Short mmCIF file of C-alpha atoms in Angstrom, two decimals:
data_model
loop_
_atom_site.label_atom_id
_atom_site.label_comp_id
_atom_site.label_asym_id
_atom_site.label_seq_id
_atom_site.Cartn_x
_atom_site.Cartn_y
_atom_site.Cartn_z
CA UNK A 11 -39.14 -28.67 64.98
CA UNK A 12 -40.32 -30.82 67.97
CA UNK A 13 -38.64 -31.40 71.12
CA UNK A 14 -39.16 -34.50 73.32
CA UNK A 15 -41.97 -34.17 75.98
CA UNK A 16 -39.96 -35.41 78.92
CA UNK A 17 -38.93 -32.16 80.88
CA UNK A 18 -41.26 -32.46 83.72
CA UNK A 19 -39.99 -35.75 84.65
CA UNK A 20 -36.64 -34.72 84.16
CA UNK A 21 -36.99 -31.82 86.49
CA UNK A 22 -38.47 -34.11 88.91
CA UNK A 23 -35.68 -36.39 88.45
CA UNK A 24 -32.89 -33.98 89.10
CA UNK A 25 -34.73 -32.53 91.92
CA UNK A 26 -35.01 -35.92 93.68
CA UNK A 27 -31.60 -36.54 93.09
CA UNK A 28 -30.66 -33.41 94.94
CA UNK A 29 -32.87 -34.14 97.93
CA UNK A 30 -31.18 -37.41 98.33
CA UNK A 31 -27.63 -35.75 98.06
CA UNK A 32 -28.47 -33.16 100.35
CA UNK A 33 -27.79 -29.20 100.07
CA UNK A 34 -24.20 -29.54 100.62
CA UNK A 35 -23.85 -31.27 96.92
CA UNK A 36 -25.22 -28.07 95.25
CA UNK A 37 -22.72 -25.83 93.52
CA UNK A 38 -22.56 -22.06 93.91
CA UNK A 39 -23.24 -20.31 90.49
CA UNK A 40 -22.43 -16.63 90.25
CA UNK A 41 -24.69 -14.58 88.05
CA UNK A 42 -23.67 -11.19 86.69
CA UNK A 43 -26.32 -8.62 87.56
CA UNK A 44 -27.23 -5.33 85.59
CA UNK A 45 -27.55 -1.79 87.10
CA UNK A 46 -31.17 -0.65 86.48
CA UNK A 47 -30.88 2.92 85.15
CA UNK A 48 -32.73 5.57 87.19
CA UNK A 49 -32.89 3.77 90.36
CA UNK A 50 -29.22 2.75 90.48
CA UNK A 51 -30.38 -0.83 91.67
CA UNK A 52 -28.55 -4.34 90.90
CA UNK A 53 -31.01 -6.80 89.31
CA UNK A 54 -30.84 -10.18 87.71
CA UNK A 55 -33.95 -11.45 85.37
CA UNK A 56 -35.61 -14.43 87.46
CA UNK A 57 -35.54 -16.62 84.65
CA UNK A 58 -31.79 -17.02 85.01
CA UNK A 59 -32.32 -17.88 88.83
CA UNK A 60 -34.93 -20.20 88.18
CA UNK A 61 -33.14 -22.09 85.63
CA UNK A 62 -29.98 -22.60 87.93
CA UNK A 63 -32.17 -23.52 90.97
CA UNK A 64 -33.99 -26.04 88.66
CA UNK A 65 -30.68 -27.58 87.81
CA UNK A 66 -29.83 -28.40 91.61
CA UNK A 67 -27.70 -25.48 91.81
CA UNK A 68 -27.57 -22.15 94.31
CA UNK A 69 -27.41 -19.17 92.71
CA UNK A 70 -25.22 -16.01 93.80
CA UNK A 71 -25.77 -12.49 92.31
CA UNK A 72 -22.51 -10.65 91.57
CA UNK A 73 -23.27 -6.94 91.61
CA UNK A 74 -20.72 -4.99 88.96
CA UNK A 75 -17.45 -3.56 90.38
CA UNK A 76 -14.06 -2.58 89.09
CA UNK A 77 -12.36 -3.55 92.11
CA UNK A 78 -10.01 -6.23 90.98
CA UNK A 79 -9.71 -7.98 94.38
CA UNK A 80 -13.36 -8.20 94.74
CA UNK A 81 -13.38 -9.82 91.08
CA UNK A 82 -10.99 -12.40 92.13
CA UNK A 83 -13.03 -12.77 95.31
CA UNK A 84 -15.98 -13.73 93.37
CA UNK A 85 -14.30 -16.12 91.18
CA UNK A 86 -12.61 -17.72 94.15
CA UNK A 87 -15.99 -18.20 95.90
CA UNK A 88 -18.24 -19.47 93.24
CA UNK A 89 -17.98 -22.87 91.42
CA UNK A 90 -19.18 -21.45 88.17
CA UNK A 91 -19.97 -18.29 86.50
CA UNK A 92 -23.10 -16.91 83.82
CA UNK A 93 -22.59 -14.15 82.12
CA UNK A 94 -26.25 -13.20 80.82
CA UNK A 95 -28.07 -11.34 78.47
CA UNK A 96 -28.27 -7.47 78.10
CA UNK A 97 -27.11 -4.30 76.24
CA UNK A 98 -24.30 -3.93 73.57
CA UNK A 99 -20.87 -4.01 74.29
CA UNK A 100 -18.84 -0.85 73.94
CA UNK A 101 -17.38 -1.41 70.45
CA UNK A 102 -14.11 0.59 71.51
CA UNK A 103 -13.34 -2.77 73.61
CA UNK A 104 -12.97 -4.46 70.03
CA UNK A 105 -11.37 -1.45 68.23
CA UNK A 106 -14.32 -0.11 66.46
CA UNK A 107 -16.04 3.24 66.11
CA UNK A 108 -19.70 3.23 67.72
CA UNK A 109 -22.05 2.94 64.94
CA UNK A 110 -25.72 4.53 65.43
CA UNK A 111 -27.25 1.16 65.44
CA UNK A 112 -25.71 0.27 68.76
CA UNK A 113 -26.95 0.80 71.97
CA UNK A 114 -25.42 3.36 74.31
CA UNK A 115 -22.78 1.07 76.51
CA UNK A 116 -22.55 0.54 79.78
CA UNK A 117 -18.88 0.95 80.25
CA UNK A 118 -18.59 -0.06 83.88
CA UNK A 119 -20.53 -3.03 83.08
CA UNK A 120 -18.20 -4.08 80.27
CA UNK A 121 -15.08 -3.33 82.64
CA UNK A 122 -16.38 -5.62 85.11
CA UNK A 123 -17.43 -8.43 83.05
CA UNK A 124 -14.34 -8.30 80.87
CA UNK A 125 -12.21 -8.53 84.00
CA UNK A 126 -14.28 -11.32 85.47
CA UNK A 127 -14.54 -13.06 82.48
CA UNK A 128 -10.61 -13.34 81.97
CA UNK A 129 -10.05 -13.82 85.77
CA UNK A 130 -12.65 -16.99 85.28
CA UNK A 131 -10.54 -18.37 82.74
CA UNK A 132 -7.24 -17.97 84.36
CA UNK A 133 -8.52 -20.03 87.19
CA UNK A 134 -10.32 -22.50 85.27
CA UNK A 135 -13.49 -22.03 86.60
CA UNK A 136 -16.92 -23.06 84.47
CA UNK A 137 -17.84 -20.25 82.54
CA UNK A 138 -21.26 -20.05 80.38
CA UNK A 139 -22.30 -16.96 78.46
CA UNK A 140 -25.79 -16.14 77.21
CA UNK A 141 -26.74 -13.86 74.09
CA UNK A 142 -24.36 -10.57 75.46
CA UNK A 143 -22.36 -13.23 77.39
CA UNK A 144 -21.40 -14.80 74.32
CA UNK A 145 -20.75 -11.51 72.90
CA UNK A 146 -18.73 -10.14 75.56
CA UNK A 147 -16.56 -13.45 76.26
CA UNK A 148 -15.80 -13.36 72.46
CA UNK A 149 -14.43 -9.62 73.04
CA UNK A 150 -12.53 -10.66 76.26
CA UNK A 151 -10.57 -13.04 74.23
CA UNK A 152 -9.72 -10.62 71.33
CA UNK A 153 -12.82 -11.16 69.08
CA UNK A 154 -15.06 -8.90 67.08
CA UNK A 155 -18.84 -8.30 66.85
CA UNK A 156 -21.10 -7.07 63.87
CA UNK A 157 -22.86 -4.17 65.67
CA UNK A 158 -26.03 -4.74 63.76
CA UNK A 159 -27.09 -7.92 61.92
CA UNK A 160 -29.84 -6.56 59.88
CA UNK A 161 -27.60 -3.67 58.36
CA UNK A 162 -24.28 -5.37 58.25
CA UNK A 163 -25.36 -8.82 57.16
CA UNK A 164 -28.50 -8.08 55.04
CA UNK A 165 -28.51 -11.59 53.65
CA UNK A 166 -29.30 -12.90 57.38
CA UNK A 167 -32.91 -13.21 58.88
CA UNK A 168 -34.32 -11.29 61.50
CA UNK A 169 -32.79 -12.59 64.88
CA UNK A 170 -35.06 -10.60 67.28
CA UNK A 171 -38.46 -12.68 67.85
CA UNK A 172 -41.57 -11.38 69.13
CA UNK A 173 -43.12 -12.73 72.57
CA UNK A 174 -43.40 -15.53 73.69
CA UNK A 175 -39.52 -15.89 73.84
CA UNK A 176 -39.71 -19.70 74.89
CA UNK A 177 -40.97 -20.60 71.52
CA UNK A 178 -38.59 -21.46 68.51
CA UNK A 179 -37.40 -18.57 66.17
CA UNK A 180 -35.18 -20.67 63.99
CA UNK A 181 -33.11 -24.04 63.53
CA UNK A 182 -29.26 -23.92 64.61
CA UNK A 183 -26.90 -26.89 62.91
CA UNK A 184 -24.78 -28.29 65.69
CA UNK A 185 -21.28 -29.28 64.52
CA UNK A 186 -20.09 -32.94 65.07
CA UNK A 187 -17.41 -33.45 67.69
CA UNK A 188 -18.36 -30.60 69.86
CA UNK A 189 -19.47 -30.58 73.28
CA UNK A 190 -22.60 -28.87 72.19
CA UNK A 191 -23.01 -31.72 69.89
CA UNK A 192 -22.51 -34.45 73.01
CA UNK A 193 -24.97 -32.61 75.40
CA UNK A 194 -27.82 -32.23 72.67
CA UNK A 195 -27.17 -35.37 70.46
CA UNK A 196 -30.47 -36.88 71.25
CA UNK A 197 -32.55 -34.09 70.59
CA UNK A 198 -31.00 -33.27 66.92
CA UNK A 199 -32.90 -33.96 63.58
CA UNK A 200 -31.21 -35.65 60.96
CA UNK A 201 -29.38 -32.76 59.75
CA UNK A 202 -27.97 -32.15 63.56
CA UNK A 203 -30.24 -29.27 63.73
CA UNK A 204 -32.58 -27.93 66.90
CA UNK A 205 -34.65 -25.20 67.13
CA UNK A 206 -33.77 -22.24 69.50
CA UNK A 207 -35.25 -18.91 70.29
CA UNK A 208 -33.56 -15.53 69.20
CA UNK A 209 -33.25 -12.06 70.85
CA UNK A 210 -30.08 -10.29 69.79
CA UNK A 211 -29.39 -7.84 67.19
CA UNK A 212 -25.34 -8.31 67.02
CA UNK A 213 -23.20 -11.30 66.30
CA UNK A 214 -19.89 -12.45 66.29
CA UNK A 215 -17.56 -11.34 63.38
CA UNK A 216 -14.38 -12.91 64.36
CA UNK A 217 -14.37 -15.55 67.18
CA UNK A 218 -11.55 -14.67 69.92
CA UNK A 219 -8.19 -16.54 70.60
CA UNK A 220 -8.67 -20.27 71.06
CA UNK A 221 -12.64 -20.17 70.74
CA UNK A 222 -14.04 -22.70 68.45
CA UNK A 223 -17.62 -22.66 66.74
CA UNK A 224 -20.32 -25.23 67.96
CA UNK A 225 -23.36 -24.29 65.90
CA UNK A 226 -24.86 -22.06 63.28
CA UNK A 227 -27.89 -20.75 62.27
CA UNK A 228 -29.50 -21.09 58.96
CA UNK A 229 -28.09 -17.99 57.60
CA UNK A 230 -24.52 -18.80 58.45
CA UNK A 231 -24.26 -16.84 61.86
CA UNK A 232 -22.34 -18.61 64.73
CA UNK A 233 -24.61 -19.24 67.28
CA UNK A 234 -22.60 -21.16 69.73
CA UNK A 235 -18.86 -21.37 70.65
CA UNK A 236 -16.32 -23.05 73.17
CA UNK A 237 -12.92 -22.93 74.44
CA UNK A 238 -11.14 -26.30 74.17
CA UNK A 239 -8.32 -25.77 76.32
CA UNK A 240 -10.40 -24.64 79.24
CA UNK A 241 -12.23 -26.93 81.66
CA UNK A 242 -15.70 -25.51 80.59
CA UNK A 243 -16.00 -22.14 78.73
CA UNK A 244 -19.35 -22.23 76.34
CA UNK A 245 -21.35 -19.78 75.13
CA UNK A 246 -24.71 -19.42 73.05
CA UNK A 247 -26.42 -16.70 71.36
CA UNK A 248 -30.00 -17.93 72.04
CA UNK A 249 -31.51 -17.87 75.51
CA UNK A 250 -31.86 -21.30 76.95
CA UNK A 251 -33.11 -19.93 80.40
CA UNK A 252 -36.24 -18.96 78.53
CA UNK A 253 -36.82 -22.41 77.22
CA UNK A 254 -35.62 -24.66 79.93
CA UNK A 255 -38.99 -25.08 81.51
CA UNK A 256 -40.69 -25.99 78.25
CA UNK A 257 -37.61 -27.70 76.28
CA UNK A 258 -35.97 -30.41 77.44
CA UNK A 259 -32.91 -29.82 75.42
CA UNK A 260 -32.04 -26.25 76.82
CA UNK A 261 -32.74 -27.56 80.41
CA UNK A 262 -29.90 -30.19 79.36
CA UNK A 263 -27.36 -27.50 78.10
CA UNK A 264 -27.90 -25.30 81.45
CA UNK A 265 -27.48 -28.78 83.27
CA UNK A 266 -24.27 -29.40 81.63
CA UNK A 267 -22.86 -26.32 82.54
CA UNK A 268 -23.94 -26.92 86.53
CA UNK A 269 -22.52 -30.52 86.44
CA UNK A 270 -19.17 -29.06 85.13
CA UNK A 271 -19.20 -26.70 88.35
CA UNK A 272 -19.35 -29.94 90.49
#
C-alpha cells in the first residue's frame, strides 16, 4: 500500500507557515512522560517531541503526579495533550483480574493518566492517544481491554511487528463519516484502507461511554476511535509519530490534532 511521496514538501510548507506567523502562534502540547525503572527519571521518547515540533507546535513534558491541583494546572496551561505509548494498564481499573500475559502495571502512572484524561475531557481540551494512550483513554471512559490479542483473539494476526517501526504492518479500514476519514481521505485506497505500523499486544474489548470507532484492522480489531461530544478526542492503536517523517498521511493525522489546539 503506497503513500504519496510529498511529505518533505508538506513539512517545508508547514515550517514556512510557522515562520511567517511567528513563534507566538505555536500551540503548547503536553506529552505525558514515563518514569524509568532503576533511575527514577522522567522521560519521553524523542519521536513524539520531533513530531510535535514538525507540526509547528511546542512540546511540554508532563511528569507523572497524583496531585490533583498539579494535574488541573497541566490542563489549564497547555492547549492539548498527547497520551503516548507504553506499558499495559492495570486490569483492576477495568474490573478484570491480572492475567499472566499482562505486564506488571505502573499503578502511579495509570492513576495520573486516568485523572489527566478525565480532566482534559472535562475542560474540553484536545486529547490524542497513541497505542497505550488509546487503551487508557478507553479505560478512563469505562471501556475494557483484551489483555493479550494472541491468546484471547486467536483469529487475529500478530500486532507486534519487528523493526523498522516506520514501515507498514497491516491495513486499517477507515469508516466513512468519521473525523479520521476526513483527515486521511485523499490517502485512502478504493476500499478506504491505509497502511499502518503496529506495536501492541492489547486491544479494546468494549469501547468506553460515548466513544465511536473510526477504523478497524483487517482482522476486526478496532484501531481508532473518537468522542463525538468533545472538541477533539481521538486515539489510534498504531504509532503515527514513528511514521510521520516517511508517510505524509501520518503527518496529517498529527497535524490535525495540533490544528485543533490552535
